[in-house]
PDB file of C-alpha atoms and ligand atoms in Angstrom:
ATOM      1  CA  MET A 115    -223.034-131.551 136.319  1.00  0.00           C
ATOM      2  CA  PRO A 116    -219.192-131.105 136.286  1.00  0.00           C
ATOM      3  CA  TYR A 117    -217.463-129.254 133.571  1.00  0.00           C
ATOM      4  CA  LEU A 118    -216.392-131.344 130.535  1.00  0.00           C
ATOM      5  CA  PRO A 119    -213.900-129.978 127.976  1.00  0.00           C
ATOM      6  CA  VAL A 120    -214.690-130.623 124.400  1.00  0.00           C
ATOM      7  CA  GLY A 121    -213.627-133.968 123.280  1.00  0.00           C
ATOM      8  CA  THR A 122    -214.585-135.775 126.479  1.00  0.00           C
ATOM      9  CA  CYS A 123    -217.951-137.235 127.418  1.00  0.00           C
ATOM     10  CA  TYR A 124    -219.697-139.426 129.845  1.00  0.00           C
ATOM     11  CA  PHE A 125    -219.932-142.672 127.957  1.00  0.00           C
ATOM     12  CA  SER A 126    -223.451-143.861 128.838  1.00  0.00           C
ATOM     13  CA  ARG A 127    -226.750-143.859 126.911  1.00  0.00           C
ATOM     14  CA  THR A 128    -226.888-140.026 127.402  1.00  0.00           C
ATOM     15  CA  LEU A 129    -224.007-138.193 125.796  1.00  0.00           C
ATOM     16  CA  ILE A 130    -223.167-134.888 127.601  1.00  0.00           C
ATOM     17  CA  TRP A 131    -221.066-132.384 125.865  1.00  0.00           C
ATOM     18  CA  ASN A 132    -220.244-128.746 126.336  1.00  0.00           C
ATOM     19  CA  SER A 133    -221.846-128.019 123.138  1.00  0.00           C
ATOM     20  CA  ASN A 134    -221.314-124.216 123.332  1.00  0.00           C
ATOM     21  CA  ARG A 135    -217.661-124.833 122.724  1.00  0.00           C
ATOM     22  CA  ILE A 136    -218.046-127.131 119.659  1.00  0.00           C
ATOM     23  CA  LYS A 137    -216.342-125.479 116.748  1.00  0.00           C
ATOM     24  CA  MET A 138    -216.783-127.631 113.558  1.00  0.00           C
ATOM     25  CA  ASP A 139    -217.505-127.521 109.838  1.00  0.00           C
ATOM     26  CA  THR A 140    -220.901-128.814 108.734  1.00  0.00           C
ATOM     27  CA  ILE A 141    -221.247-132.435 107.748  1.00  0.00           C
ATOM     28  CA  SER A 142    -224.068-134.390 106.201  1.00  0.00           C
ATOM     29  CA  ILE A 143    -224.527-138.047 106.760  1.00  0.00           C
ATOM     30  CA  LEU A 144    -226.621-140.641 104.966  1.00  0.00           C
ATOM     31  CA  PHE A 145    -227.510-144.025 106.768  1.00  0.00           C
ATOM     32  CA  VAL A 146    -228.170-146.827 104.356  1.00  0.00           C
ATOM     33  CA  CYS A 147    -229.434-150.357 104.754  1.00  0.00           C
ATOM     34  CA  LEU A 148    -231.294-152.719 102.335  1.00  0.00           C
ATOM     35  CA  GLY A 149    -235.055-151.662 102.637  1.00  0.00           C
ATOM     36  CA  ASN A 150    -234.739-148.329 104.611  1.00  0.00           C
ATOM     37  CA  ILE A 151    -237.552-149.604 107.036  1.00  0.00           C
ATOM     38  CA  CYS A 152    -235.718-151.092 109.921  1.00  0.00           C
ATOM     39  CA  ARG A 153    -231.954-150.296 110.552  1.00  0.00           C
ATOM     40  CA  SER A 154    -231.074-147.119 108.636  1.00  0.00           C
ATOM     41  CA  PRO A 155    -234.221-145.174 109.693  1.00  0.00           C
ATOM     42  CA  ALA A 156    -233.382-146.195 113.308  1.00  0.00           C
ATOM     43  CA  ALA A 157    -229.828-145.130 112.938  1.00  0.00           C
ATOM     44  CA  GLU A 158    -230.953-141.733 111.411  1.00  0.00           C
ATOM     45  CA  THR A 159    -233.369-141.230 114.326  1.00  0.00           C
ATOM     46  CA  ILE A 160    -230.894-142.243 117.136  1.00  0.00           C
ATOM     47  CA  PHE A 161    -228.194-140.107 115.627  1.00  0.00           C
ATOM     48  CA  LYS A 162    -230.482-137.003 115.252  1.00  0.00           C
ATOM     49  CA  SER A 163    -231.620-137.306 118.735  1.00  0.00           C
ATOM     50  CA  ILE A 164    -227.832-137.098 119.904  1.00  0.00           C
ATOM     51  CA  VAL A 165    -227.341-134.037 117.426  1.00  0.00           C
ATOM     52  CA  GLU A 166    -230.529-132.384 118.891  1.00  0.00           C
ATOM     53  CA  LYS A 167    -229.548-133.081 122.484  1.00  0.00           C
ATOM     54  CA  GLU A 168    -226.089-131.442 121.721  1.00  0.00           C
ATOM     55  CA  GLY A 169    -227.605-128.487 120.006  1.00  0.00           C
ATOM     56  CA  VAL A 170    -225.604-128.865 116.946  1.00  0.00           C
ATOM     57  CA  GLU A 171    -228.555-129.394 114.343  1.00  0.00           C
ATOM     58  CA  ASP A 172    -227.078-126.516 112.336  1.00  0.00           C
ATOM     59  CA  LYS A 173    -223.922-128.282 111.766  1.00  0.00           C
ATOM     60  CA  ILE A 174    -224.704-131.971 111.213  1.00  0.00           C
ATOM     61  CA  GLU A 175    -227.397-133.075 108.759  1.00  0.00           C
ATOM     62  CA  ALA A 176    -228.666-136.594 108.812  1.00  0.00           C
ATOM     63  CA  ASP A 177    -230.890-138.734 106.280  1.00  0.00           C
ATOM     64  CA  SER A 178    -231.437-142.392 105.602  1.00  0.00           C
ATOM     65  CA  ALA A 179    -232.231-144.350 102.351  1.00  0.00           C
ATOM     66  CA  GLY A 180    -232.348-147.950 101.162  1.00  0.00           C
ATOM     67  CA  LEU A 181    -230.683-150.052  98.381  1.00  0.00           C
ATOM     68  CA  ILE A 182    -233.957-151.431  97.143  1.00  0.00           C
ATOM     69  CA  SER A 183    -236.979-149.319  96.272  1.00  0.00           C
ATOM     70  CA  TYR A 184    -239.589-152.032  97.377  1.00  0.00           C
ATOM     71  CA  HIS A 185    -240.657-150.202 100.409  1.00  0.00           C
ATOM     72  CA  GLU A 186    -240.511-146.644  98.972  1.00  0.00           C
ATOM     73  CA  GLY A 187    -242.885-144.309 100.660  1.00  0.00           C
ATOM     74  CA  GLU A 188    -243.625-146.693 103.557  1.00  0.00           C
ATOM     75  CA  SER A 189    -243.201-145.938 107.326  1.00  0.00           C
ATOM     76  CA  ALA A 190    -240.558-147.872 109.080  1.00  0.00           C
ATOM     77  CA  ASP A 191    -241.556-151.397 110.026  1.00  0.00           C
ATOM     78  CA  SER A 192    -243.831-151.354 112.999  1.00  0.00           C
ATOM     79  CA  ARG A 193    -241.617-153.712 115.094  1.00  0.00           C
ATOM     80  CA  MET A 194    -238.662-151.210 114.766  1.00  0.00           C
ATOM     81  CA  ARG A 195    -240.727-148.306 115.426  1.00  0.00           C
ATOM     82  CA  ASN A 196    -242.195-149.974 118.551  1.00  0.00           C
ATOM     83  CA  MET A 197    -238.794-151.047 119.687  1.00  0.00           C
ATOM     84  CA  ALA A 198    -237.374-147.641 119.114  1.00  0.00           C
ATOM     85  CA  TYR A 199    -240.170-145.900 120.886  1.00  0.00           C
ATOM     86  CA  GLN A 200    -239.608-148.122 123.940  1.00  0.00           C
ATOM     87  CA  HIS A 201    -236.111-146.748 123.860  1.00  0.00           C
ATOM     88  CA  GLY A 202    -237.248-143.134 123.560  1.00  0.00           C
ATOM     89  CA  TYR A 203    -236.987-142.721 119.857  1.00  0.00           C
ATOM     90  CA  LEU A 204    -239.707-141.689 117.356  1.00  0.00           C
ATOM     91  CA  ILE A 205    -239.119-142.844 113.849  1.00  0.00           C
ATOM     92  CA  THR A 206    -241.086-140.768 111.439  1.00  0.00           C
ATOM     93  CA  HIS A 207    -238.775-141.390 108.183  1.00  0.00           C
ATOM     94  CA  LYS A 208    -240.542-142.783 104.963  1.00  0.00           C
ATOM     95  CA  SER A 209    -238.570-145.209 102.968  1.00  0.00           C
ATOM     96  CA  ARG A 210    -236.710-143.948  99.942  1.00  0.00           C
ATOM     97  CA  PRO A 211    -234.166-145.457  97.493  1.00  0.00           C
ATOM     98  CA  ILE A 212    -230.667-144.142  97.461  1.00  0.00           C
ATOM     99  CA  GLN A 213    -230.102-141.914  94.457  1.00  0.00           C
ATOM    100  CA  LYS A 214    -226.982-141.080  92.501  1.00  0.00           C
ATOM    101  CA  SER A 215    -227.202-137.460  93.523  1.00  0.00           C
ATOM    102  CA  ASP A 216    -226.812-138.615  97.179  1.00  0.00           C
ATOM    103  CA  PHE A 217    -223.129-139.509  96.533  1.00  0.00           C
ATOM    104  CA  TYR A 218    -222.591-135.883  95.675  1.00  0.00           C
ATOM    105  CA  LYS A 219    -224.656-134.503  98.269  1.00  0.00           C
ATOM    106  CA  PHE A 220    -223.449-136.352 101.592  1.00  0.00           C
ATOM    107  CA  ASP A 221    -220.051-136.364 103.012  1.00  0.00           C
ATOM    108  CA  LEU A 222    -220.642-139.721 104.734  1.00  0.00           C
ATOM    109  CA  ILE A 223    -222.536-142.564 103.593  1.00  0.00           C
ATOM    110  CA  ILE A 224    -222.663-145.390 106.296  1.00  0.00           C
ATOM    111  CA  GLY A 225    -223.874-148.920 105.535  1.00  0.00           C
ATOM    112  CA  MET A 226    -225.213-151.340 108.124  1.00  0.00           C
ATOM    113  CA  ASP A 227    -223.604-154.475 106.825  1.00  0.00           C
ATOM    114  CA  ASN A 228    -220.918-155.581 104.505  1.00  0.00           C
ATOM    115  CA  GLU A 229    -223.217-156.168 101.506  1.00  0.00           C
ATOM    116  CA  ASN A 230    -224.631-152.639 102.097  1.00  0.00           C
ATOM    117  CA  VAL A 231    -221.119-151.383 101.898  1.00  0.00           C
ATOM    118  CA  ARG A 232    -220.016-153.425  98.721  1.00  0.00           C
ATOM    119  CA  LYS A 233    -223.212-152.159  96.958  1.00  0.00           C
ATOM    120  CA  LEU A 234    -222.635-148.588  97.895  1.00  0.00           C
ATOM    121  CA  HIS A 235    -219.193-148.663  96.640  1.00  0.00           C
ATOM    122  CA  GLN A 236    -220.537-150.199  93.276  1.00  0.00           C
ATOM    123  CA  LEU A 237    -223.096-147.476  92.994  1.00  0.00           C
ATOM    124  CA  CYS A 238    -220.758-144.553  93.991  1.00  0.00           C
ATOM    125  CA  PRO A 239    -219.834-142.483  90.880  1.00  0.00           C
ATOM    126  CA  PRO A 240    -215.779-142.090  90.765  1.00  0.00           C
ATOM    127  CA  ASP A 241    -216.083-138.298  90.955  1.00  0.00           C
ATOM    128  CA  ALA A 242    -218.508-138.145  93.947  1.00  0.00           C
ATOM    129  CA  LYS A 243    -217.447-136.727  97.241  1.00  0.00           C
ATOM    130  CA  ALA A 244    -218.990-139.148  99.603  1.00  0.00           C
ATOM    131  CA  GLU A 245    -216.730-141.406 101.990  1.00  0.00           C
ATOM    132  CA  ILE A 246    -218.323-144.908 102.570  1.00  0.00           C
ATOM    133  CA  HIS A 247    -218.087-146.426 105.813  1.00  0.00           C
ATOM    134  CA  LEU A 248    -219.570-149.411 107.795  1.00  0.00           C
ATOM    135  CA  MET A 249    -221.668-148.440 110.881  1.00  0.00           C
ATOM    136  CA  THR A 250    -219.808-150.792 113.267  1.00  0.00           C
ATOM    137  CA  GLU A 251    -216.619-149.036 112.713  1.00  0.00           C
ATOM    138  CA  TYR A 252    -217.913-146.453 115.239  1.00  0.00           C
ATOM    139  CA  CYS A 253    -218.870-148.913 117.978  1.00  0.00           C
ATOM    140  CA  THR A 254    -216.770-148.686 121.085  1.00  0.00           C
ATOM    141  CA  GLN A 255    -218.752-151.164 123.249  1.00  0.00           C
ATOM    142  CA  HIS A 256    -219.801-153.855 120.917  1.00  0.00           C
ATOM    143  CA  THR A 257    -217.409-156.079 118.764  1.00  0.00           C
ATOM    144  CA  ASP A 258    -220.135-157.163 116.184  1.00  0.00           C
ATOM    145  CA  GLU A 259    -218.838-157.076 112.602  1.00  0.00           C
ATOM    146  CA  VAL A 260    -222.121-155.615 111.259  1.00  0.00           C
ATOM    147  CA  VAL A 261    -225.603-154.421 112.197  1.00  0.00           C
ATOM    148  CA  PRO A 262    -227.541-157.477 111.291  1.00  0.00           C
ATOM    149  CA  ASP A 263    -230.741-157.477 109.362  1.00  0.00           C
ATOM    150  CA  PRO A 264    -233.702-157.911 111.884  1.00  0.00           C
ATOM    151  CA  TYR A 265    -236.340-158.123 109.252  1.00  0.00           C
ATOM    152  CA  TYR A 266    -236.855-161.909 109.297  1.00  0.00           C
ATOM    153  CA  GLY A 267    -236.044-162.507 112.952  1.00  0.00           C
ATOM    154  CA  GLY A 268    -237.712-161.846 116.277  1.00  0.00           C
ATOM    155  CA  THR A 269    -238.043-159.177 118.880  1.00  0.00           C
ATOM    156  CA  ALA A 270    -234.503-159.901 120.260  1.00  0.00           C
ATOM    157  CA  GLY A 271    -232.963-158.903 117.031  1.00  0.00           C
ATOM    158  CA  PHE A 272    -234.664-155.382 117.086  1.00  0.00           C
ATOM    159  CA  THR A 273    -233.304-154.768 120.587  1.00  0.00           C
ATOM    160  CA  HIS A 274    -229.839-155.756 119.447  1.00  0.00           C
ATOM    161  CA  VAL A 275    -230.294-153.260 116.494  1.00  0.00           C
ATOM    162  CA  ILE A 276    -230.955-150.511 118.856  1.00  0.00           C
ATOM    163  CA  ASP A 277    -228.182-151.346 121.166  1.00  0.00           C
ATOM    164  CA  LEU A 278    -225.712-151.558 118.360  1.00  0.00           C
ATOM    165  CA  LEU A 279    -226.989-148.345 116.751  1.00  0.00           C
ATOM    166  CA  GLU A 280    -226.820-146.347 120.126  1.00  0.00           C
ATOM    167  CA  ASP A 281    -223.239-147.520 120.542  1.00  0.00           C
ATOM    168  CA  SER A 282    -222.268-146.620 116.884  1.00  0.00           C
ATOM    169  CA  CYS A 283    -224.100-143.354 116.847  1.00  0.00           C
ATOM    170  CA  ILE A 284    -222.439-142.101 120.030  1.00  0.00           C
ATOM    171  CA  GLY A 285    -219.083-143.003 118.523  1.00  0.00           C
ATOM    172  CA  LEU A 286    -219.956-141.580 115.161  1.00  0.00           C
ATOM    173  CA  PHE A 287    -220.862-138.438 116.975  1.00  0.00           C
ATOM    174  CA  LYS A 288    -217.377-138.270 118.915  1.00  0.00           C
ATOM    175  CA  HIS A 289    -215.702-138.977 115.825  1.00  0.00           C
ATOM    176  CA  ILE A 290    -217.157-136.066 113.961  1.00  0.00           C
ATOM    177  CA  ILE A 291    -216.669-133.675 116.859  1.00  0.00           C
ATOM    178  CA  ASN A 292    -213.166-134.539 117.359  1.00  0.00           C
ATOM    179  CA  LYS A 293    -212.339-134.357 113.610  1.00  0.00           C
TER     180      LYS A 293
HETATM  181  P1  4NP B  43    -233.596-153.000 106.645  1.00  0.00           P
HETATM  182  O1  4NP B  43    -234.373-154.560 106.822  1.00  0.00           O
HETATM  183  O2  4NP B  43    -232.577-153.160 105.502  1.00  0.00           O
HETATM  184  O3  4NP B  43    -232.959-152.943 107.914  1.00  0.00           O
HETATM  185  O4  4NP B  43    -234.744-152.009 106.267  1.00  0.00           O
HETATM  186  C1  4NP B  43    -235.022-154.999 105.595  1.00  0.00           C
HETATM  187  C2  4NP B  43    -236.355-154.730 105.305  1.00  0.00           C
HETATM  188  C3  4NP B  43    -236.954-155.229 104.221  1.00  0.00           C
HETATM  189  C4  4NP B  43    -236.300-156.207 103.575  1.00  0.00           C
HETATM  190  C5  4NP B  43    -235.148-156.651 103.901  1.00  0.00           C
HETATM  191  C6  4NP B  43    -234.458-156.048 104.870  1.00  0.00           C
HETATM  192  N1  4NP B  43    -237.093-156.876 102.388  1.00  0.00           N
HETATM  193  O5  4NP B  43    -236.614-157.772 101.934  1.00  0.00           O
HETATM  194  O6  4NP B  43    -238.104-156.379 102.077  1.00  0.00           O
END
Protein backbone atom coordinates (compact mmCIF):
# COMPACT_ATOMS: atom_id res chain seq x y z
CA MET A 1 0.00 0.00 0.00
CA PRO A 2 1.62 3.32 -1.01
CA TYR A 3 1.85 6.16 1.50
CA LEU A 4 -1.13 8.51 1.49
CA PRO A 5 -0.93 11.90 3.14
CA VAL A 6 -3.91 12.93 5.24
CA GLY A 7 -6.57 14.49 3.04
CA THR A 8 -6.25 12.05 0.17
CA CYS A 9 -7.83 8.69 -0.26
CA TYR A 10 -8.50 5.91 -2.67
CA PHE A 11 -11.99 6.64 -3.84
CA SER A 12 -13.48 3.19 -3.86
CA ARG A 13 -15.78 1.27 -1.58
CA THR A 14 -12.87 0.93 0.81
CA LEU A 15 -11.47 4.18 2.04
CA ILE A 16 -7.87 4.00 3.15
CA TRP A 17 -6.48 6.82 5.25
CA ASN A 18 -3.26 7.22 7.11
CA SER A 19 -5.38 7.43 10.23
CA ASN A 20 -2.43 7.74 12.66
CA ARG A 21 -1.88 11.23 11.30
CA ILE A 22 -5.48 12.42 11.66
CA LYS A 23 -5.71 15.42 14.01
CA MET A 24 -9.26 16.55 14.65
CA ASP A 25 -11.75 17.65 17.27
CA THR A 26 -14.44 15.22 18.35
CA ILE A 27 -17.73 15.38 16.45
CA SER A 28 -21.12 13.76 16.89
CA ILE A 29 -23.48 13.01 14.02
CA LEU A 30 -27.13 11.98 14.02
CA PHE A 31 -28.65 10.45 10.88
CA VAL A 32 -32.40 10.98 10.56
CA CYS A 33 -35.17 9.57 8.34
CA LEU A 34 -38.90 9.13 8.79
CA GLY A 35 -39.20 5.73 10.49
CA ASN A 36 -35.60 5.02 11.58
CA ILE A 37 -35.93 1.47 10.27
CA CYS A 38 -34.50 1.77 6.73
CA ARG A 39 -32.31 4.68 5.60
CA SER A 40 -30.94 6.27 8.78
CA PRO A 41 -29.94 3.04 10.60
CA ALA A 42 -28.20 1.96 7.37
CA ALA A 43 -26.44 5.36 7.18
CA GLU A 44 -25.37 5.07 10.83
CA THR A 45 -24.01 1.54 10.28
CA ILE A 46 -22.15 2.33 7.04
CA PHE A 47 -20.69 5.51 8.50
CA LYS A 48 -19.59 3.75 11.70
CA SER A 49 -17.89 1.03 9.63
CA ILE A 50 -15.77 3.72 7.92
CA VAL A 51 -15.00 5.35 11.27
CA GLU A 52 -13.96 1.98 12.72
CA LYS A 53 -11.84 1.06 9.69
CA GLU A 54 -10.04 4.36 10.04
CA GLY A 55 -9.58 3.89 13.79
CA VAL A 56 -11.18 7.19 14.82
CA GLU A 57 -14.03 5.87 17.00
CA ASP A 58 -12.73 8.06 19.83
CA LYS A 59 -13.19 11.15 17.62
CA ILE A 60 -16.47 10.53 15.80
CA GLU A 61 -19.74 9.45 17.38
CA ALA A 62 -22.75 8.44 15.28
CA ASP A 63 -26.37 7.52 16.01
CA SER A 64 -29.68 7.57 14.14
CA ALA A 65 -33.28 8.51 14.89
CA GLY A 66 -36.68 8.85 13.25
CA LEU A 67 -39.18 11.66 12.89
CA ILE A 68 -42.04 9.35 13.87
CA SER A 69 -42.21 7.03 16.88
CA TYR A 70 -44.34 4.37 15.16
CA HIS A 71 -41.48 1.84 15.01
CA GLU A 72 -39.90 2.71 18.36
CA GLY A 73 -37.89 -0.22 19.79
CA GLU A 74 -38.02 -2.23 16.54
CA SER A 75 -35.03 -3.59 14.67
CA ALA A 76 -34.42 -2.18 11.20
CA ASP A 77 -36.65 -3.45 8.39
CA SER A 78 -35.55 -6.98 7.43
CA ARG A 79 -35.19 -5.98 3.74
CA MET A 80 -32.79 -3.20 4.74
CA ARG A 81 -30.88 -5.46 7.12
CA ASN A 82 -30.55 -8.20 4.50
CA MET A 83 -29.39 -5.82 1.78
CA ALA A 84 -26.90 -4.19 4.16
CA TYR A 85 -25.62 -7.62 5.22
CA GLN A 86 -25.05 -8.59 1.56
CA HIS A 87 -22.85 -5.49 1.32
CA GLY A 88 -20.93 -6.34 4.50
CA TYR A 89 -22.80 -4.29 7.12
CA LEU A 90 -24.59 -5.54 10.24
CA ILE A 91 -27.39 -3.20 11.31
CA THR A 92 -28.16 -3.64 15.03
CA HIS A 93 -29.82 -0.28 15.77
CA LYS A 94 -33.29 -0.17 17.39
CA SER A 95 -35.61 2.54 16.14
CA ARG A 96 -36.03 5.62 18.31
CA PRO A 97 -37.75 8.96 17.71
CA ILE A 98 -35.64 12.12 17.68
CA GLN A 99 -35.77 14.12 20.92
CA LYS A 100 -35.37 17.82 21.64
CA SER A 101 -32.12 17.04 23.51
CA ASP A 102 -30.61 15.61 20.29
CA PHE A 103 -30.45 19.13 18.85
CA TYR A 104 -28.18 20.14 21.76
CA LYS A 105 -26.19 16.91 21.89
CA PHE A 106 -25.23 16.42 18.21
CA ASP A 107 -23.00 18.69 16.10
CA LEU A 108 -24.45 17.52 12.79
CA ILE A 109 -27.96 16.24 12.12
CA ILE A 110 -28.36 14.81 8.64
CA GLY A 111 -31.73 14.13 7.01
CA MET A 112 -32.20 11.68 4.16
CA ASP A 113 -34.65 13.73 2.08
CA ASN A 114 -35.99 17.27 1.80
CA GLU A 115 -39.04 16.55 3.93
CA ASN A 116 -36.79 15.19 6.71
CA VAL A 117 -34.66 18.34 6.56
CA ARG A 118 -37.70 20.64 6.55
CA LYS A 119 -39.10 18.86 9.63
CA LEU A 120 -35.71 18.96 11.39
CA HIS A 121 -35.52 22.75 10.91
CA GLN A 122 -39.04 23.02 12.29
CA LEU A 123 -38.16 20.98 15.41
CA CYS A 124 -34.73 22.54 16.05
CA PRO A 125 -34.75 24.91 19.06
CA PRO A 126 -33.25 28.31 18.13
CA ASP A 127 -30.41 28.02 20.66
CA ALA A 128 -29.40 24.48 19.69
CA LYS A 129 -25.89 23.83 18.40
CA ALA A 130 -26.74 21.27 15.72
CA GLU A 131 -26.14 22.02 12.04
CA ILE A 132 -28.78 20.44 9.82
CA HIS A 133 -27.81 19.02 6.43
CA LEU A 134 -29.09 16.79 3.63
CA MET A 135 -27.30 13.44 3.20
CA THR A 136 -26.82 13.77 -0.55
CA GLU A 137 -24.81 17.00 -0.06
CA TYR A 138 -21.90 14.68 0.68
CA CYS A 139 -22.23 12.48 -2.44
CA THR A 140 -19.43 12.76 -4.95
CA GLN A 141 -20.36 9.91 -7.32
CA HIS A 142 -24.16 10.17 -7.45
CA THR A 143 -26.21 13.21 -8.45
CA ASP A 144 -29.48 12.14 -6.78
CA GLU A 145 -31.19 14.98 -4.95
CA VAL A 146 -32.21 12.81 -1.98
CA VAL A 147 -31.91 9.33 -0.47
CA PRO A 148 -35.38 8.06 -1.46
CA ASP A 149 -37.63 6.19 0.93
CA PRO A 150 -37.40 2.48 -0.04
CA TYR A 151 -40.13 1.31 2.36
CA TYR A 152 -42.99 0.86 -0.13
CA GLY A 153 -40.84 -0.27 -3.06
CA GLY A 154 -38.90 -3.34 -4.17
CA THR A 155 -35.40 -4.72 -3.74
CA ALA A 156 -33.81 -2.29 -6.21
CA GLY A 157 -34.74 0.61 -3.92
CA PHE A 158 -32.79 -0.90 -1.04
CA THR A 159 -29.74 -1.52 -3.24
CA HIS A 160 -29.89 2.07 -4.41
CA VAL A 161 -30.07 3.31 -0.80
CA ILE A 162 -26.90 1.36 0.04
CA ASP A 163 -25.10 2.78 -3.03
CA LEU A 164 -26.10 6.35 -2.16
CA LEU A 165 -25.19 5.91 1.50
CA GLU A 166 -21.77 4.42 0.76
CA ASP A 167 -21.02 7.38 -1.52
CA SER A 168 -22.35 10.01 0.90
CA CYS A 169 -20.77 8.42 4.01
CA ILE A 170 -17.33 8.46 2.37
CA GLY A 171 -17.92 12.08 1.33
CA LEU A 172 -19.06 12.99 4.84
CA PHE A 173 -16.03 11.32 6.40
CA LYS A 174 -13.66 13.19 4.07
CA HIS A 175 -15.49 16.45 4.81
CA ILE A 176 -15.08 15.96 8.56
CA ILE A 177 -11.43 14.95 8.36
CA ASN A 178 -10.56 17.88 6.13
CA LYS A 179 -12.29 20.45 8.35
P1 LIG B 1 -37.26 5.09 6.66
O1 LIG B 1 -38.44 4.30 5.88
O2 LIG B 1 -37.78 6.50 6.90
O3 LIG B 1 -36.12 5.06 5.71
O4 LIG B 1 -37.04 4.33 7.95
C1 LIG B 1 -39.74 4.26 6.37
C2 LIG B 1 -40.08 3.32 7.32
C3 LIG B 1 -41.38 3.25 7.78
C4 LIG B 1 -42.33 4.13 7.29
C5 LIG B 1 -41.99 5.07 6.34
C6 LIG B 1 -40.69 5.14 5.88
N1 LIG B 1 -43.66 4.05 7.75
O5 LIG B 1 -44.51 4.80 7.25
O6 LIG B 1 -43.97 3.24 8.64
